[in-house]
Amino acid sequence: AQSVAQPEDQVNVAEGNPLTVKCTYSVSGNPYLFWYVQYPNRGLQFLLKYITGDNLVKGSYGFEAEFNKSQTSFHLKKPSALVSDSALYFCAVRAPDSGNTPLVFGKGTRLSVIA
Amino acid sequence: EADIYQTPRYLVIGTGKKITLECSQTMGHDKMYWYQQDPGMELHLIHYSYGVNSTEKGDLSSESTVSRIRTEHFPLTLESARPSHTSQYLCASSESGGGGGRRGYTFGSGTRLTVV
């Protein structure tokens, strides 16, 4: 079975400060990991994904995520937060040998960047 | 630039009505998905499809049906709408393969359904 956890429902950060949105996963083997962002009244937008290779993945809008196999984590980071980063963020996971099984999404973390 | 289209964007309908939410994608993706999401909340998988004439039920499928007659089209039908169906419905698609292609899933903008 595969699962993903986002331990924080809400993250608050001041504009200009670094931000981290946490994600941990449980899957057999090496996972496929994703981050998506959702702005109000919109669908989810792809930010970045990890399949294999470099543990630090760079994505859209200055976001990056670090894959840590020993801690089974894939935290989303940004060096300097913007007010426009305020949104709902979803982590997702899939085992590479899971056939056609859909992605498993976390419950989401609401990021609020305060000016 | 949207590659996956959902219509209508907003819908208010009376209890007991039959409704179909439309979803079309122009990317030639084999896989398509329907999710239900209350505002600001988690996603619940309703149905998904691996390709033409294949559909599978998700966690929340008992009150709806889907069809996949063409690769690009994956409509969702509620046979008898109820107030409990009030929610946002998101359609998504992906390439074949575990990584889902370059962008993983591509989501539509959603249909916000209100049943009165």
mmCIF file of C-alpha atoms in Angstrom:
data_model
loop_
_atom_site.group_PDB
_atom_site.id
_atom_site.type_symbol
_atom_site.label_atom_id
_atom_site.label_comp_id
_atom_site.label_asym_id
_atom_site.label_seq_id
_atom_site.Cartn_x
_atom_site.Cartn_y
_atom_site.Cartn_z
ATOM 1 C CA ALA A 1 0.000 0.000 0.000
ATOM 2 C CA GLN A 2 1.147 3.533 -0.654
ATOM 3 C CA SER A 3 0.334 6.576 1.408
ATOM 4 C CA VAL A 4 1.395 10.158 1.888
ATOM 5 C CA ALA A 5 1.090 12.462 4.876
ATOM 6 C CA GLN A 6 1.166 16.220 5.138
ATOM 7 C CA PRO A 7 1.441 16.772 8.883
ATOM 8 C CA GLU A 8 0.542 20.462 8.844
ATOM 9 C CA ASP A 9 -2.897 21.723 7.860
ATOM 10 C CA GLN A 10 -1.639 25.319 7.841
ATOM 11 C CA VAL A 11 1.756 26.981 7.497
ATOM 12 C CA ASN A 12 2.214 30.689 8.110
ATOM 13 C CA VAL A 13 5.347 32.522 7.023
ATOM 14 C CA ALA A 14 6.352 36.146 6.658
ATOM 15 C CA GLU A 15 7.087 37.474 3.202
ATOM 16 C CA GLY A 16 10.768 37.192 2.377
ATOM 17 C CA ASN A 17 11.370 34.364 4.831
ATOM 18 C CA PRO A 18 12.134 30.815 3.719
ATOM 19 C CA LEU A 19 9.234 28.410 3.657
ATOM 20 C CA THR A 20 8.923 24.652 4.076
ATOM 21 C CA VAL A 21 5.853 22.519 3.495
ATOM 22 C CA LYS A 22 6.313 19.015 4.806
ATOM 23 C CA CYS A 23 5.480 15.699 3.167
ATOM 24 C CA THR A 24 6.281 12.129 4.208
ATOM 25 C CA TYR A 25 5.424 9.013 2.280
ATOM 26 C CA SER A 26 5.137 5.274 2.588
ATOM 27 C CA VAL A 27 5.672 3.108 -0.472
ATOM 28 C CA SER A 28 7.507 -0.037 -1.447
ATOM 29 C CA GLY A 29 10.581 0.631 -3.479
ATOM 30 C CA ASN A 30 11.643 3.952 -4.926
ATOM 31 C CA PRO A 31 8.716 6.335 -5.193
ATOM 32 C CA TYR A 32 7.504 8.799 -7.760
ATOM 33 C CA LEU A 33 6.794 11.992 -5.811
ATOM 34 C CA PHE A 34 4.952 15.126 -6.859
ATOM 35 C CA TRP A 35 3.988 18.557 -5.588
ATOM 36 C CA TYR A 36 0.959 20.462 -6.838
ATOM 37 C CA VAL A 37 -0.396 23.906 -5.973
ATOM 38 C CA GLN A 38 -4.017 25.001 -5.998
ATOM 39 C CA TYR A 39 -5.140 28.617 -6.081
ATOM 40 C CA PRO A 40 -8.730 29.526 -5.094
ATOM 41 C CA ASN A 41 -11.423 28.277 -7.451
ATOM 42 C CA ARG A 42 -8.889 26.575 -9.704
ATOM 43 C CA GLY A 43 -7.617 23.093 -10.423
ATOM 44 C CA LEU A 44 -4.261 21.827 -9.246
ATOM 45 C CA GLN A 45 -1.121 22.952 -11.033
ATOM 46 C CA PHE A 46 2.031 20.855 -11.315
ATOM 47 C CA LEU A 47 5.053 22.248 -9.451
ATOM 48 C CA LEU A 48 7.680 19.511 -9.608
ATOM 49 C CA LYS A 49 8.310 15.800 -9.446
ATOM 50 C CA TYR A 50 10.966 13.347 -8.367
ATOM 51 C CA ILE A 51 11.499 10.116 -10.264
ATOM 52 C CA THR A 52 15.143 9.308 -9.863
ATOM 53 C CA GLY A 53 18.519 10.996 -9.796
ATOM 54 C CA ASP A 54 19.404 14.185 -7.965
ATOM 55 C CA ASN A 55 17.710 14.389 -4.588
ATOM 56 C CA LEU A 56 17.115 18.128 -4.970
ATOM 57 C CA VAL A 57 14.427 18.823 -7.527
ATOM 58 C CA LYS A 58 13.795 22.308 -8.869
ATOM 59 C CA GLY A 59 10.367 23.284 -10.070
ATOM 60 C CA SER A 60 8.135 26.148 -11.064
ATOM 61 C CA TYR A 61 7.933 29.587 -9.389
ATOM 62 C CA GLY A 62 11.235 29.130 -7.542
ATOM 63 C CA PHE A 63 10.113 26.099 -5.566
ATOM 64 C CA GLU A 64 12.305 23.096 -4.908
ATOM 65 C CA ALA A 65 11.927 19.854 -3.003
ATOM 66 C CA GLU A 66 14.407 17.530 -1.404
ATOM 67 C CA PHE A 67 13.978 13.772 -1.561
ATOM 68 C CA ASN A 68 15.257 12.095 1.599
ATOM 69 C CA LYS A 69 15.042 8.331 1.361
ATOM 70 C CA SER A 70 16.130 7.593 4.929
ATOM 71 C CA GLN A 71 13.464 9.893 6.347
ATOM 72 C CA THR A 72 10.919 9.028 3.623
ATOM 73 C CA SER A 73 10.301 12.719 3.131
ATOM 74 C CA PHE A 74 9.850 15.086 0.209
ATOM 75 C CA HIS A 75 9.556 18.558 1.728
ATOM 76 C CA LEU A 76 8.737 21.537 -0.485
ATOM 77 C CA LYS A 77 10.921 24.597 0.002
ATOM 78 C CA LYS A 78 11.419 28.118 -1.240
ATOM 79 C CA PRO A 79 14.216 30.459 -0.101
ATOM 80 C CA SER A 80 12.092 33.619 -0.021
ATOM 81 C CA ALA A 81 8.309 33.496 0.233
ATOM 82 C CA LEU A 82 6.000 35.805 -1.707
ATOM 83 C CA VAL A 83 2.465 36.815 -0.781
ATOM 84 C CA SER A 84 1.409 35.335 -4.117
ATOM 85 C CA ASP A 85 2.633 31.920 -2.930
ATOM 86 C CA SER A 86 -0.366 31.758 -0.592
ATOM 87 C CA ALA A 87 -2.316 28.717 -1.755
ATOM 88 C CA LEU A 88 -3.124 25.094 -1.017
ATOM 89 C CA TYR A 89 -0.279 22.637 -1.624
ATOM 90 C CA PHE A 90 -0.643 18.915 -2.248
ATOM 91 C CA CYS A 91 1.998 16.211 -2.133
ATOM 92 C CA ALA A 92 1.386 12.986 -4.069
ATOM 93 C CA VAL A 93 3.116 9.619 -4.345
ATOM 94 C CA ARG A 94 3.058 6.554 -6.521
ATOM 95 C CA ALA A 95 5.061 3.345 -6.501
ATOM 96 C CA PRO A 96 6.701 2.735 -9.886
ATOM 97 C CA ASP A 97 5.600 -0.912 -9.993
ATOM 98 C CA SER A 98 1.977 -0.247 -9.024
ATOM 99 C CA GLY A 99 0.536 -0.760 -12.477
ATOM 100 C CA ASN A 100 -2.198 1.731 -13.313
ATOM 101 C CA THR A 101 -2.869 2.765 -9.727
ATOM 102 C CA PRO A 102 -3.613 6.494 -9.531
ATOM 103 C CA LEU A 103 -1.496 8.912 -7.563
ATOM 104 C CA VAL A 104 -2.195 9.042 -3.848
ATOM 105 C CA PHE A 105 -2.608 12.641 -2.698
ATOM 106 C CA GLY A 106 -2.032 14.077 0.742
ATOM 107 C CA LYS A 107 -4.745 16.089 2.445
ATOM 108 C CA GLY A 108 -3.127 19.376 1.541
ATOM 109 C CA THR A 109 -1.382 22.158 3.432
ATOM 110 C CA ARG A 110 -2.601 25.718 3.312
ATOM 111 C CA LEU A 111 0.273 28.162 3.017
ATOM 112 C CA SER A 112 -0.320 31.726 4.108
ATOM 113 C CA VAL A 113 2.397 34.271 3.379
ATOM 114 C CA ILE A 114 1.947 37.440 5.383
ATOM 115 C CA ALA A 115 3.204 40.776 4.107
ATOM 116 C CA GLU B 1 -2.991 27.633 -21.638
ATOM 117 C CA ALA B 2 -5.589 25.002 -20.801
ATOM 118 C CA ASP B 3 -5.169 21.569 -22.343
ATOM 119 C CA ILE B 4 -8.013 20.065 -20.383
ATOM 120 C CA TYR B 5 -11.445 21.623 -20.375
ATOM 121 C CA GLN B 6 -14.328 21.237 -17.989
ATOM 122 C CA THR B 7 -17.858 22.490 -18.555
ATOM 123 C CA PRO B 8 -19.868 23.963 -17.085
ATOM 124 C CA ARG B 9 -17.692 26.057 -14.798
ATOM 125 C CA TYR B 10 -20.565 26.604 -12.359
ATOM 126 C CA LEU B 11 -23.873 24.746 -12.104
ATOM 127 C CA VAL B 12 -26.861 25.173 -9.808
ATOM 128 C CA ILE B 13 -29.441 22.425 -10.127
ATOM 129 C CA GLY B 14 -32.439 21.078 -8.274
ATOM 130 C CA THR B 15 -32.553 17.884 -6.254
ATOM 131 C CA GLY B 16 -33.364 14.778 -8.265
ATOM 132 C CA LYS B 17 -32.113 16.102 -11.594
ATOM 133 C CA LYS B 18 -29.764 14.113 -13.782
ATOM 134 C CA ILE B 19 -26.583 15.979 -14.685
ATOM 135 C CA THR B 20 -23.498 15.336 -16.751
ATOM 136 C CA LEU B 21 -20.228 17.121 -16.144
ATOM 137 C CA GLU B 22 -18.058 17.339 -19.226
ATOM 138 C CA CYS B 23 -14.293 16.886 -19.432
ATOM 139 C CA SER B 24 -12.179 16.937 -22.577
ATOM 140 C CA GLN B 25 -8.435 16.960 -23.123
ATOM 141 C CA THR B 26 -6.411 17.681 -26.235
ATOM 142 C CA MET B 27 -3.136 16.070 -25.187
ATOM 143 C CA GLY B 28 -3.906 12.516 -26.272
ATOM 144 C CA HIS B 29 -3.511 11.248 -22.717
ATOM 145 C CA ASP B 30 -4.608 7.671 -22.120
ATOM 146 C CA LYS B 31 -5.432 8.119 -18.444
ATOM 147 C CA MET B 32 -8.182 10.332 -17.059
ATOM 148 C CA TYR B 33 -9.546 10.902 -13.564
ATOM 149 C CA TRP B 34 -12.419 12.513 -11.686
ATOM 150 C CA TYR B 35 -11.983 13.938 -8.197
ATOM 151 C CA GLN B 36 -14.437 15.511 -5.782
ATOM 152 C CA GLN B 37 -13.130 18.284 -3.562
ATOM 153 C CA ASP B 38 -14.929 20.393 -1.010
ATOM 154 C CA PRO B 39 -13.447 23.925 -0.956
ATOM 155 C CA GLY B 40 -9.957 23.921 0.491
ATOM 156 C CA MET B 41 -10.149 20.282 1.417
ATOM 157 C CA GLU B 42 -8.608 17.011 0.296
ATOM 158 C CA LEU B 43 -9.233 15.278 -3.016
ATOM 159 C CA HIS B 44 -11.429 12.200 -3.254
ATOM 160 C CA LEU B 45 -11.026 9.957 -6.299
ATOM 161 C CA ILE B 46 -14.398 9.157 -7.879
ATOM 162 C CA HIS B 47 -13.561 7.332 -11.121
ATOM 163 C CA TYR B 48 -10.627 6.822 -13.444
ATOM 164 C CA SER B 49 -9.903 5.387 -16.839
ATOM 165 C CA TYR B 50 -6.807 3.819 -18.423
ATOM 166 C CA GLY B 51 -8.064 4.238 -21.954
ATOM 167 C CA VAL B 52 -11.022 3.871 -24.261
ATOM 168 C CA ASN B 53 -13.692 1.516 -22.905
ATOM 169 C CA SER B 54 -11.903 1.119 -19.569
ATOM 170 C CA THR B 55 -13.235 2.657 -16.360
ATOM 171 C CA GLU B 56 -12.547 1.975 -12.703
ATOM 172 C CA LYS B 57 -14.234 3.086 -9.508
ATOM 173 C CA GLY B 58 -12.445 5.168 -6.933
ATOM 174 C CA ASP B 59 -13.228 5.700 -3.279
ATOM 175 C CA LEU B 60 -16.361 7.781 -3.805
ATOM 176 C CA SER B 61 -18.045 6.343 -6.876
ATOM 177 C CA SER B 62 -21.323 4.830 -5.745
ATOM 178 C CA GLU B 63 -23.615 7.646 -6.861
ATOM 179 C CA SER B 64 -22.104 8.461 -10.240
ATOM 180 C CA THR B 65 -21.094 6.859 -13.519
ATOM 181 C CA VAL B 66 -18.543 7.608 -16.226
ATOM 182 C CA SER B 67 -17.897 6.555 -19.799
ATOM 183 C CA ARG B 68 -14.827 6.623 -22.028
ATOM 184 C CA ILE B 69 -15.892 6.182 -25.615
ATOM 185 C CA ARG B 70 -13.244 8.528 -27.010
ATOM 186 C CA THR B 71 -9.724 9.140 -25.751
ATOM 187 C CA GLU B 72 -10.289 12.850 -25.324
ATOM 188 C CA HIS B 73 -13.665 12.749 -23.552
ATOM 189 C CA PHE B 74 -14.513 11.521 -20.019
ATOM 190 C CA PRO B 75 -17.937 12.707 -18.835
ATOM 191 C CA LEU B 76 -19.240 12.183 -15.296
ATOM 192 C CA THR B 77 -22.974 11.612 -14.730
ATOM 193 C CA LEU B 78 -24.983 11.953 -11.546
ATOM 194 C CA GLU B 79 -28.270 10.132 -12.096
ATOM 195 C CA SER B 80 -30.131 11.938 -9.301
ATOM 196 C CA ALA B 81 -28.494 14.986 -7.784
ATOM 197 C CA ARG B 82 -28.698 15.509 -4.023
ATOM 198 C CA PRO B 83 -27.583 18.398 -1.792
ATOM 199 C CA SER B 84 -24.763 16.135 -0.541
ATOM 200 C CA HIS B 85 -23.324 16.284 -4.072
ATOM 201 C CA THR B 86 -22.646 19.995 -3.670
ATOM 202 C CA SER B 87 -18.898 20.266 -4.195
ATOM 203 C CA GLN B 88 -16.187 21.005 -6.717
ATOM 204 C CA TYR B 89 -15.457 18.325 -9.310
ATOM 205 C CA LEU B 90 -11.985 18.188 -10.843
ATOM 206 C CA CYS B 91 -11.016 16.285 -13.953
ATOM 207 C CA ALA B 92 -7.401 15.338 -14.676
ATOM 208 C CA SER B 93 -5.424 13.421 -17.263
ATOM 209 C CA SER B 94 -1.948 11.926 -17.547
ATOM 210 C CA GLU B 95 0.294 10.110 -19.957
ATOM 211 C CA SER B 96 0.828 6.388 -19.609
ATOM 212 C CA GLY B 97 3.747 5.285 -17.500
ATOM 213 C CA GLY B 98 4.292 5.488 -13.767
ATOM 214 C CA GLY B 99 5.641 9.000 -13.789
ATOM 215 C CA GLY B 100 2.662 10.291 -15.685
ATOM 216 C CA GLY B 101 4.787 12.071 -18.234
ATOM 217 C CA ARG B 102 6.399 15.463 -18.008
ATOM 218 C CA ARG B 103 3.799 17.072 -15.757
ATOM 219 C CA GLY B 104 2.310 14.131 -13.946
ATOM 220 C CA TYR B 105 -1.371 14.968 -13.859
ATOM 221 C CA THR B 106 -2.862 17.914 -15.718
ATOM 222 C CA PHE B 107 -5.990 19.242 -14.035
ATOM 223 C CA GLY B 108 -8.943 21.134 -15.406
ATOM 224 C CA SER B 109 -10.273 24.244 -13.695
ATOM 225 C CA GLY B 110 -13.155 22.346 -12.159
ATOM 226 C CA THR B 111 -16.941 22.455 -12.069
ATOM 227 C CA ARG B 112 -18.489 23.915 -8.959
ATOM 228 C CA LEU B 113 -21.811 22.160 -8.436
ATOM 229 C CA THR B 114 -24.559 23.345 -6.120
ATOM 230 C CA VAL B 115 -27.626 21.167 -5.619
ATOM 231 C CA VAL B 116 -30.584 22.983 -4.078
#
